[in-house]
Short mmCIF file of C-alpha atoms and ligand atoms in Angstrom, two decimals:
data_model
loop_
_atom_site.label_atom_id
_atom_site.label_comp_id
_atom_site.label_asym_id
_atom_site.label_seq_id
_atom_site.Cartn_x
_atom_site.Cartn_y
_atom_site.Cartn_z
CA UNK A 285 -148.77 -37.96 -122.59
CA UNK A 286 -149.50 -36.49 -119.19
CA UNK A 287 -152.91 -38.14 -119.34
CA UNK A 288 -151.45 -41.53 -120.13
CA UNK A 289 -149.06 -41.27 -117.21
CA UNK A 290 -151.87 -40.21 -114.91
CA UNK A 291 -154.06 -43.11 -116.01
CA UNK A 292 -151.18 -45.52 -115.60
CA UNK A 293 -150.44 -44.17 -112.14
CA UNK A 294 -154.08 -44.47 -111.14
CA UNK A 295 -154.18 -48.05 -112.39
CA UNK A 296 -151.04 -48.91 -110.46
CA UNK A 297 -152.53 -47.42 -107.30
CA UNK A 298 -155.73 -49.42 -107.67
CA UNK A 299 -153.72 -52.58 -108.33
CA UNK A 300 -151.62 -51.83 -105.26
CA UNK A 301 -154.71 -51.30 -103.14
CA UNK A 302 -156.33 -54.52 -104.29
CA UNK A 303 -153.06 -56.31 -103.63
CA UNK A 304 -152.70 -54.77 -100.16
CA UNK A 305 -156.29 -55.68 -99.37
CA UNK A 306 -155.62 -59.31 -100.20
CA UNK A 307 -152.84 -59.49 -97.66
CA UNK A 308 -153.53 -60.71 -94.15
CA UNK A 309 -152.33 -58.04 -91.76
CA UNK A 310 -150.53 -59.25 -88.66
CA UNK A 311 -149.38 -56.99 -85.83
CA UNK A 312 -146.52 -58.50 -83.85
CA UNK A 313 -145.87 -56.99 -80.41
CA UNK A 314 -142.32 -58.18 -79.83
CA UNK A 315 -140.55 -57.98 -76.45
CA UNK A 316 -137.41 -56.21 -77.62
CA UNK A 317 -133.94 -57.03 -78.92
CA UNK A 318 -132.35 -58.14 -75.66
CA UNK A 319 -130.73 -61.40 -76.79
CA UNK A 320 -129.55 -63.53 -79.71
CA UNK A 321 -132.65 -65.68 -79.19
CA UNK A 322 -134.86 -62.61 -79.58
CA UNK A 323 -133.10 -61.52 -82.78
CA UNK A 324 -133.60 -65.00 -84.25
CA UNK A 325 -137.26 -64.85 -83.24
CA UNK A 326 -137.74 -61.46 -84.90
CA UNK A 327 -136.06 -62.70 -88.08
CA UNK A 328 -138.29 -65.75 -88.11
CA UNK A 329 -141.39 -63.51 -88.12
CA UNK A 330 -139.95 -61.11 -90.69
CA UNK A 331 -139.00 -63.97 -93.00
CA UNK A 332 -142.39 -65.66 -92.66
CA UNK A 333 -144.88 -62.79 -92.74
CA UNK A 334 -143.93 -61.32 -96.12
CA UNK A 335 -146.15 -60.01 -98.96
CA UNK A 336 -144.94 -62.96 -101.08
CA UNK A 337 -146.43 -65.27 -98.45
CA UNK A 338 -149.65 -63.23 -98.37
CA UNK A 339 -149.03 -61.12 -95.27
CA UNK A 340 -148.42 -57.60 -94.22
CA UNK A 341 -146.45 -57.54 -90.97
CA UNK A 342 -146.60 -54.59 -88.60
CA UNK A 343 -143.69 -55.13 -86.26
CA UNK A 344 -143.28 -53.39 -82.92
CA UNK A 345 -140.21 -53.62 -80.64
CA UNK A 346 -141.29 -52.77 -77.07
CA UNK A 347 -137.77 -52.47 -75.65
CA UNK A 348 -138.67 -54.89 -72.85
CA UNK A 349 -141.37 -52.53 -71.51
CA UNK A 350 -144.91 -53.76 -70.94
CA UNK A 351 -146.43 -50.30 -71.37
CA UNK A 352 -144.92 -50.15 -74.88
CA UNK A 353 -146.44 -53.52 -75.73
CA UNK A 354 -149.84 -52.41 -74.48
CA UNK A 355 -149.57 -49.28 -76.62
CA UNK A 356 -148.58 -51.41 -79.64
CA UNK A 357 -151.59 -53.70 -79.17
CA UNK A 358 -153.93 -50.68 -78.95
CA UNK A 359 -152.36 -49.34 -82.13
CA UNK A 360 -152.96 -52.68 -83.89
CA UNK A 361 -156.60 -52.60 -82.79
CA UNK A 362 -156.98 -49.07 -84.12
CA UNK A 363 -155.48 -50.10 -87.45
CA UNK A 364 -157.93 -53.02 -87.60
CA UNK A 365 -155.30 -55.68 -88.26
CA UNK A 366 -156.53 -59.21 -88.98
CA UNK A 367 -154.45 -60.87 -86.25
CA UNK A 368 -152.49 -59.72 -83.23
CA UNK A 369 -149.47 -61.75 -82.11
CA UNK A 370 -147.89 -61.01 -78.75
CA UNK A 371 -144.73 -62.29 -77.08
CA UNK A 372 -145.62 -60.85 -73.67
CA UNK A 373 -142.68 -59.48 -71.69
CA UNK A 374 -144.27 -60.58 -68.39
CA UNK A 375 -147.27 -62.79 -67.57
CA UNK A 376 -149.53 -60.43 -65.64
CA UNK A 377 -151.39 -57.20 -66.41
CA UNK A 378 -152.93 -57.98 -69.81
CA UNK A 379 -156.63 -58.54 -69.08
CA UNK A 380 -157.80 -55.03 -70.05
CA UNK A 381 -156.01 -54.67 -73.37
CA UNK A 382 -156.77 -58.24 -74.41
CA UNK A 383 -160.42 -57.62 -73.66
CA UNK A 384 -160.22 -54.60 -75.98
CA UNK A 385 -158.86 -56.79 -78.79
CA UNK A 386 -161.54 -59.37 -78.08
CA UNK A 387 -164.28 -56.73 -78.21
CA UNK A 388 -162.87 -55.51 -81.52
CA UNK A 389 -163.13 -59.08 -82.85
CA UNK A 390 -159.40 -59.43 -83.51
CA UNK A 391 -157.95 -62.86 -82.70
CA UNK A 392 -154.88 -62.77 -80.45
CA UNK A 393 -152.18 -65.43 -80.72
CA UNK A 394 -149.57 -65.67 -77.98
CA UNK A 395 -146.09 -66.76 -78.88
CA UNK A 396 -142.98 -67.52 -76.83
CA UNK A 397 -144.08 -66.36 -73.37
CA UNK A 398 -147.45 -66.85 -71.67
CA UNK A 399 -150.07 -64.43 -70.33
CA UNK A 400 -152.00 -64.88 -67.16
CA UNK A 401 -155.47 -64.14 -68.65
CA UNK A 402 -158.76 -65.97 -69.03
CA UNK A 403 -158.76 -68.58 -71.78
CA UNK A 404 -161.22 -66.95 -74.16
CA UNK A 405 -159.03 -63.87 -74.59
CA UNK A 406 -156.52 -65.65 -76.86
CA UNK A 407 -156.94 -68.30 -79.52
CA UNK A 408 -153.66 -70.16 -79.12
CA UNK A 409 -150.20 -70.11 -77.59
CA UNK A 410 -147.02 -71.62 -79.01
CA UNK A 411 -143.63 -71.70 -77.28
CA UNK A 412 -141.07 -73.63 -75.27
CA UNK A 413 -141.75 -75.70 -72.18
CA UNK A 414 -139.75 -73.63 -69.71
CA UNK A 415 -140.39 -75.77 -66.63
CA UNK A 416 -139.22 -78.81 -68.55
CA UNK A 417 -136.10 -76.95 -69.72
CA UNK A 418 -135.27 -76.12 -66.08
CA UNK A 419 -135.79 -79.73 -65.00
CA UNK A 420 -133.64 -81.01 -67.86
CA UNK A 421 -130.87 -78.68 -66.67
CA UNK A 422 -131.25 -79.95 -63.11
CA UNK A 423 -131.02 -83.58 -64.25
CA UNK A 424 -128.00 -82.73 -66.38
CA UNK A 425 -126.25 -81.27 -63.33
CA UNK A 426 -127.09 -84.36 -61.25
CA UNK A 427 -125.54 -86.53 -63.91
CA UNK A 428 -122.50 -84.31 -64.39
CA UNK A 429 -121.69 -84.20 -60.65
CA UNK A 430 -122.20 -87.93 -60.39
CA UNK A 431 -119.70 -88.55 -63.20
CA UNK A 432 -117.22 -86.25 -61.48
CA UNK A 433 -117.60 -88.15 -58.23
CA UNK A 434 -119.06 -85.05 -56.58
CA UNK A 435 -122.63 -86.28 -56.05
CA UNK A 436 -122.35 -86.09 -52.26
CA UNK A 437 -120.30 -82.90 -52.05
CA UNK A 438 -121.80 -79.60 -50.92
CA UNK A 439 -122.52 -77.67 -54.10
CA UNK A 440 -122.92 -73.87 -54.04
CA UNK A 441 -125.12 -72.50 -56.79
CA UNK A 442 -126.06 -69.00 -58.00
CA UNK A 443 -128.66 -68.12 -60.62
CA UNK A 444 -128.77 -65.27 -63.10
CA UNK A 445 -132.49 -64.97 -63.65
CA UNK A 446 -134.30 -63.58 -66.66
CA UNK A 447 -136.75 -60.68 -66.55
CA UNK A 448 -138.71 -61.26 -63.37
CA UNK A 449 -142.27 -62.34 -64.15
CA UNK A 450 -141.47 -63.49 -67.71
CA UNK A 451 -142.58 -67.06 -68.44
CA UNK A 452 -139.05 -68.04 -69.41
CA UNK A 453 -137.81 -66.84 -66.00
CA UNK A 454 -140.69 -68.25 -63.98
CA UNK A 455 -140.59 -71.67 -65.67
CA UNK A 456 -136.83 -72.16 -65.70
CA UNK A 457 -136.52 -71.08 -62.04
CA UNK A 458 -139.34 -73.45 -61.10
CA UNK A 459 -138.04 -76.36 -63.15
CA UNK A 460 -134.48 -76.18 -61.85
CA UNK A 461 -135.89 -75.58 -58.36
CA UNK A 462 -137.82 -78.86 -58.56
CA UNK A 463 -134.55 -80.79 -58.94
CA UNK A 464 -132.69 -78.58 -56.46
CA UNK A 465 -135.30 -79.52 -53.84
CA UNK A 466 -134.31 -83.17 -54.21
CA UNK A 467 -130.71 -82.50 -53.16
CA UNK A 468 -129.98 -81.42 -49.60
CA UNK A 469 -126.34 -80.82 -50.54
CA UNK A 470 -127.19 -78.30 -53.31
CA UNK A 471 -127.28 -74.78 -51.90
CA UNK A 472 -128.79 -71.89 -53.83
CA UNK A 473 -126.74 -68.98 -52.50
CA UNK A 474 -128.40 -66.21 -54.51
CA UNK A 475 -130.74 -65.50 -57.40
CA UNK A 476 -130.85 -62.16 -59.15
CA UNK A 477 -132.14 -60.89 -62.47
CA UNK A 478 -129.76 -60.08 -65.31
CA UNK A 479 -132.71 -59.03 -67.50
CA UNK A 480 -131.72 -61.58 -70.19
CA UNK A 481 -128.88 -59.27 -71.37
CA UNK A 482 -125.15 -59.86 -71.58
CA UNK A 483 -124.26 -56.54 -69.92
CA UNK A 484 -126.53 -57.08 -66.92
CA UNK A 485 -125.46 -60.71 -66.67
CA UNK A 486 -121.84 -59.62 -66.39
CA UNK A 487 -122.65 -56.96 -63.78
CA UNK A 488 -124.63 -59.33 -61.56
CA UNK A 489 -121.99 -62.06 -61.86
CA UNK A 490 -119.31 -59.57 -60.77
CA UNK A 491 -121.27 -58.85 -57.60
CA UNK A 492 -121.92 -62.59 -57.00
CA UNK A 493 -118.18 -63.28 -57.22
CA UNK A 494 -117.56 -60.53 -54.68
CA UNK A 495 -120.15 -61.78 -52.21
CA UNK A 496 -119.60 -65.53 -52.60
CA UNK A 497 -116.00 -66.70 -53.00
CA UNK A 498 -117.02 -70.37 -53.19
CA UNK A 499 -119.36 -70.69 -56.16
CA UNK A 500 -119.47 -74.14 -57.81
CA UNK A 501 -122.28 -73.67 -60.32
CA UNK A 502 -123.78 -70.75 -62.23
CA UNK A 503 -127.24 -71.20 -63.72
CA UNK A 504 -127.92 -68.63 -66.46
CA UNK A 505 -131.52 -68.32 -67.59
CA UNK A 506 -130.33 -67.43 -71.09
CA UNK A 507 -127.17 -67.69 -73.18
CA UNK A 508 -126.42 -63.98 -73.35
CA UNK A 509 -126.26 -63.64 -69.57
CA UNK A 510 -123.84 -66.59 -69.58
CA UNK A 511 -121.59 -64.74 -72.04
CA UNK A 512 -121.51 -61.80 -69.61
CA UNK A 513 -120.95 -64.12 -66.65
CA UNK A 514 -118.04 -65.85 -68.40
CA UNK A 515 -116.40 -62.45 -68.94
CA UNK A 516 -116.89 -61.60 -65.26
CA UNK A 517 -115.45 -64.94 -64.14
CA UNK A 518 -112.37 -64.52 -66.32
CA UNK A 519 -111.90 -60.90 -65.24
CA UNK A 520 -111.90 -62.09 -61.63
CA UNK A 521 -109.06 -64.47 -62.47
CA UNK A 522 -111.29 -67.53 -62.15
CA UNK A 523 -112.03 -70.28 -64.67
CA UNK A 524 -115.22 -71.96 -65.84
CA UNK A 525 -116.41 -74.65 -68.25
CA UNK A 526 -115.51 -78.34 -68.36
CA UNK A 527 -111.85 -77.73 -67.43
CA UNK A 528 -112.45 -74.78 -65.11
CA UNK A 529 -113.39 -74.54 -61.46
CA UNK A 530 -116.93 -73.19 -61.98
CA UNK A 531 -119.63 -75.15 -63.79
CA UNK A 532 -121.77 -72.86 -65.96
CA UNK A 533 -124.75 -73.57 -68.22
CA UNK A 534 -127.50 -71.62 -69.89
CA UNK A 535 -130.77 -71.80 -71.81
CA UNK A 536 -131.49 -71.09 -75.52
CA UNK A 537 -128.53 -72.82 -77.30
CA UNK A 538 -127.96 -70.10 -79.89
CA UNK A 539 -124.99 -70.31 -82.25
CA UNK A 540 -122.73 -68.25 -79.94
CA UNK A 541 -123.44 -70.72 -77.12
CA UNK A 542 -122.00 -73.47 -79.32
CA UNK A 543 -118.92 -71.30 -79.81
CA UNK A 544 -118.63 -70.82 -76.04
CA UNK A 545 -118.91 -74.59 -75.47
CA UNK A 546 -116.37 -75.30 -78.23
CA UNK A 547 -114.03 -72.73 -76.63
CA UNK A 548 -114.38 -74.62 -73.34
CA UNK A 549 -116.06 -71.74 -71.48
CA UNK A 550 -119.59 -73.09 -71.18
CA UNK A 551 -120.56 -76.58 -69.99
CA UNK A 552 -124.00 -77.01 -71.49
CA UNK A 553 -126.85 -75.23 -73.28
CA UNK A 554 -130.50 -76.20 -72.93
CA UNK A 555 -132.36 -75.60 -76.13
CA UNK A 556 -135.20 -73.15 -76.56
CA UNK A 557 -136.39 -72.82 -80.14
CA UNK A 558 -137.09 -69.24 -81.32
CA UNK A 559 -138.37 -70.05 -84.82
CA UNK A 560 -142.02 -69.39 -84.10
CA UNK A 561 -142.86 -67.46 -87.30
CA UNK A 562 -143.89 -70.54 -89.34
CA UNK A 563 -145.73 -72.02 -86.34
CA UNK A 564 -147.82 -68.88 -85.90
CA UNK A 565 -148.43 -68.75 -89.68
CA UNK A 566 -149.75 -72.31 -89.56
CA UNK A 567 -152.17 -71.32 -86.79
CA UNK A 568 -153.36 -68.33 -88.84
CA UNK A 569 -153.83 -70.45 -91.98
CA UNK A 570 -155.93 -72.94 -90.03
CA UNK A 571 -158.07 -70.12 -88.62
CA UNK A 572 -158.45 -68.66 -92.12
CA UNK A 573 -159.71 -72.08 -93.30
CA UNK A 574 -162.16 -72.27 -90.42
CA UNK A 575 -160.26 -75.17 -88.84
CA UNK A 576 -159.76 -75.54 -85.12
CA UNK A 577 -156.33 -75.09 -83.55
CA UNK A 578 -154.72 -76.60 -80.46
CA UNK A 579 -154.84 -74.02 -77.70
CA UNK A 580 -151.44 -74.80 -76.19
CA UNK A 581 -148.59 -75.93 -78.44
CA UNK A 582 -145.23 -76.82 -76.93
CA UNK A 583 -142.18 -77.08 -79.15
CA UNK A 584 -139.87 -80.09 -78.72
CA UNK A 585 -136.47 -79.18 -77.29
CA UNK A 586 -133.21 -80.88 -76.39
CA UNK A 587 -129.84 -79.92 -74.89
CA UNK A 588 -126.15 -79.87 -75.84
CA UNK A 589 -122.96 -80.28 -73.83
CA UNK A 590 -119.23 -80.58 -74.38
CA UNK A 591 -119.30 -84.38 -74.60
CA UNK A 592 -120.99 -84.04 -78.01
CA UNK A 593 -119.63 -83.33 -81.48
CA UNK A 594 -120.55 -79.66 -81.25
CA UNK A 595 -118.92 -78.53 -84.51
CA UNK A 596 -121.02 -81.02 -86.46
CA UNK A 597 -124.22 -80.10 -84.60
CA UNK A 598 -123.55 -76.37 -84.95
CA UNK A 599 -123.33 -76.75 -88.72
CA UNK A 600 -126.94 -77.99 -88.77
CA UNK A 601 -128.36 -75.21 -86.59
CA UNK A 602 -130.55 -72.46 -87.98
CA UNK A 603 -129.93 -69.91 -85.20
O1 GYE B 817 -134.60 -67.40 -73.43
C1 GYE B 817 -134.17 -65.13 -73.88
C2 GYE B 817 -135.03 -64.07 -74.41
O2 GYE B 817 -138.73 -65.81 -73.78
C3 GYE B 817 -137.69 -67.83 -74.37
O3 GYE B 817 -136.33 -64.41 -73.97
C4 GYE B 817 -137.61 -66.35 -74.37
C5 GYE B 817 -136.39 -65.79 -73.69
C6 GYE B 817 -135.04 -66.31 -74.14
O4 GYE B 817 -134.62 -62.83 -74.12
O5 GYE B 817 -132.93 -65.20 -74.48
#
């Protein structure tokens, strides 16, 4: 009996090994868990890269620290994964570790944010067009002020920026800045990072409200910072949103941003799609089949504001 069990166990182990060997191993160096967007992004990878779909996912949460991401990538190289996927926390400082992956013959796919490295060090990038998102927000504000008959008024603006040096921060700041530059009556009073988190967003907004009593517009480089900012505005006895005295909008358009718009606290949300898991899987499948892939792949994005049927739209949203 013992023998039979031993043989069975051995067989199961071999079967397991063969099975594990058939799986494509993917190491994902994720930024962290700083926002709703990020959680949706993580879930998208975890739902896509499953054994049922032919993958083994090694997931690493870097807690928004570049040194942790670099360590994770080195660990993936050591474990000889088939593919490395990185959502880089910031754009600079990757040349050395990416060269190491390249020398090890492991393809690197960038997702979400960009890296400032030479082209041959990664096979493809897929993510949102952050400059365009910022410009869309700027055009939305133009339109909104126009409709309110405030197009020629002096408009005081503050910005809660994302993690400094992250593509989403750099692009959104640049994009909104392009439209700002076309309006002499728009004044950017201050820009400060809220690290893409609700807590930091609230803290920075509190200090903005102290320093600048006459804020007309708050630009939040993600939804979660807007949630913090809304709390700070209310705590200061001020109001925001379409019926309030401060205009506030943000980027991402996660489910909770719809709730904030429906509640009348947030004016608009500029979409950034986090569901990159299937997009990265498609790239990997093409590479597996020896097909070529587009190096840079932007995802189409839109925006939402309180003039729309937000309940109906929210019901169709996946994140
Ligand atoms: O906007 C923010 C997250 O890089 C697009 O990172 C992403 C940004 C997203 O923390 O919520």
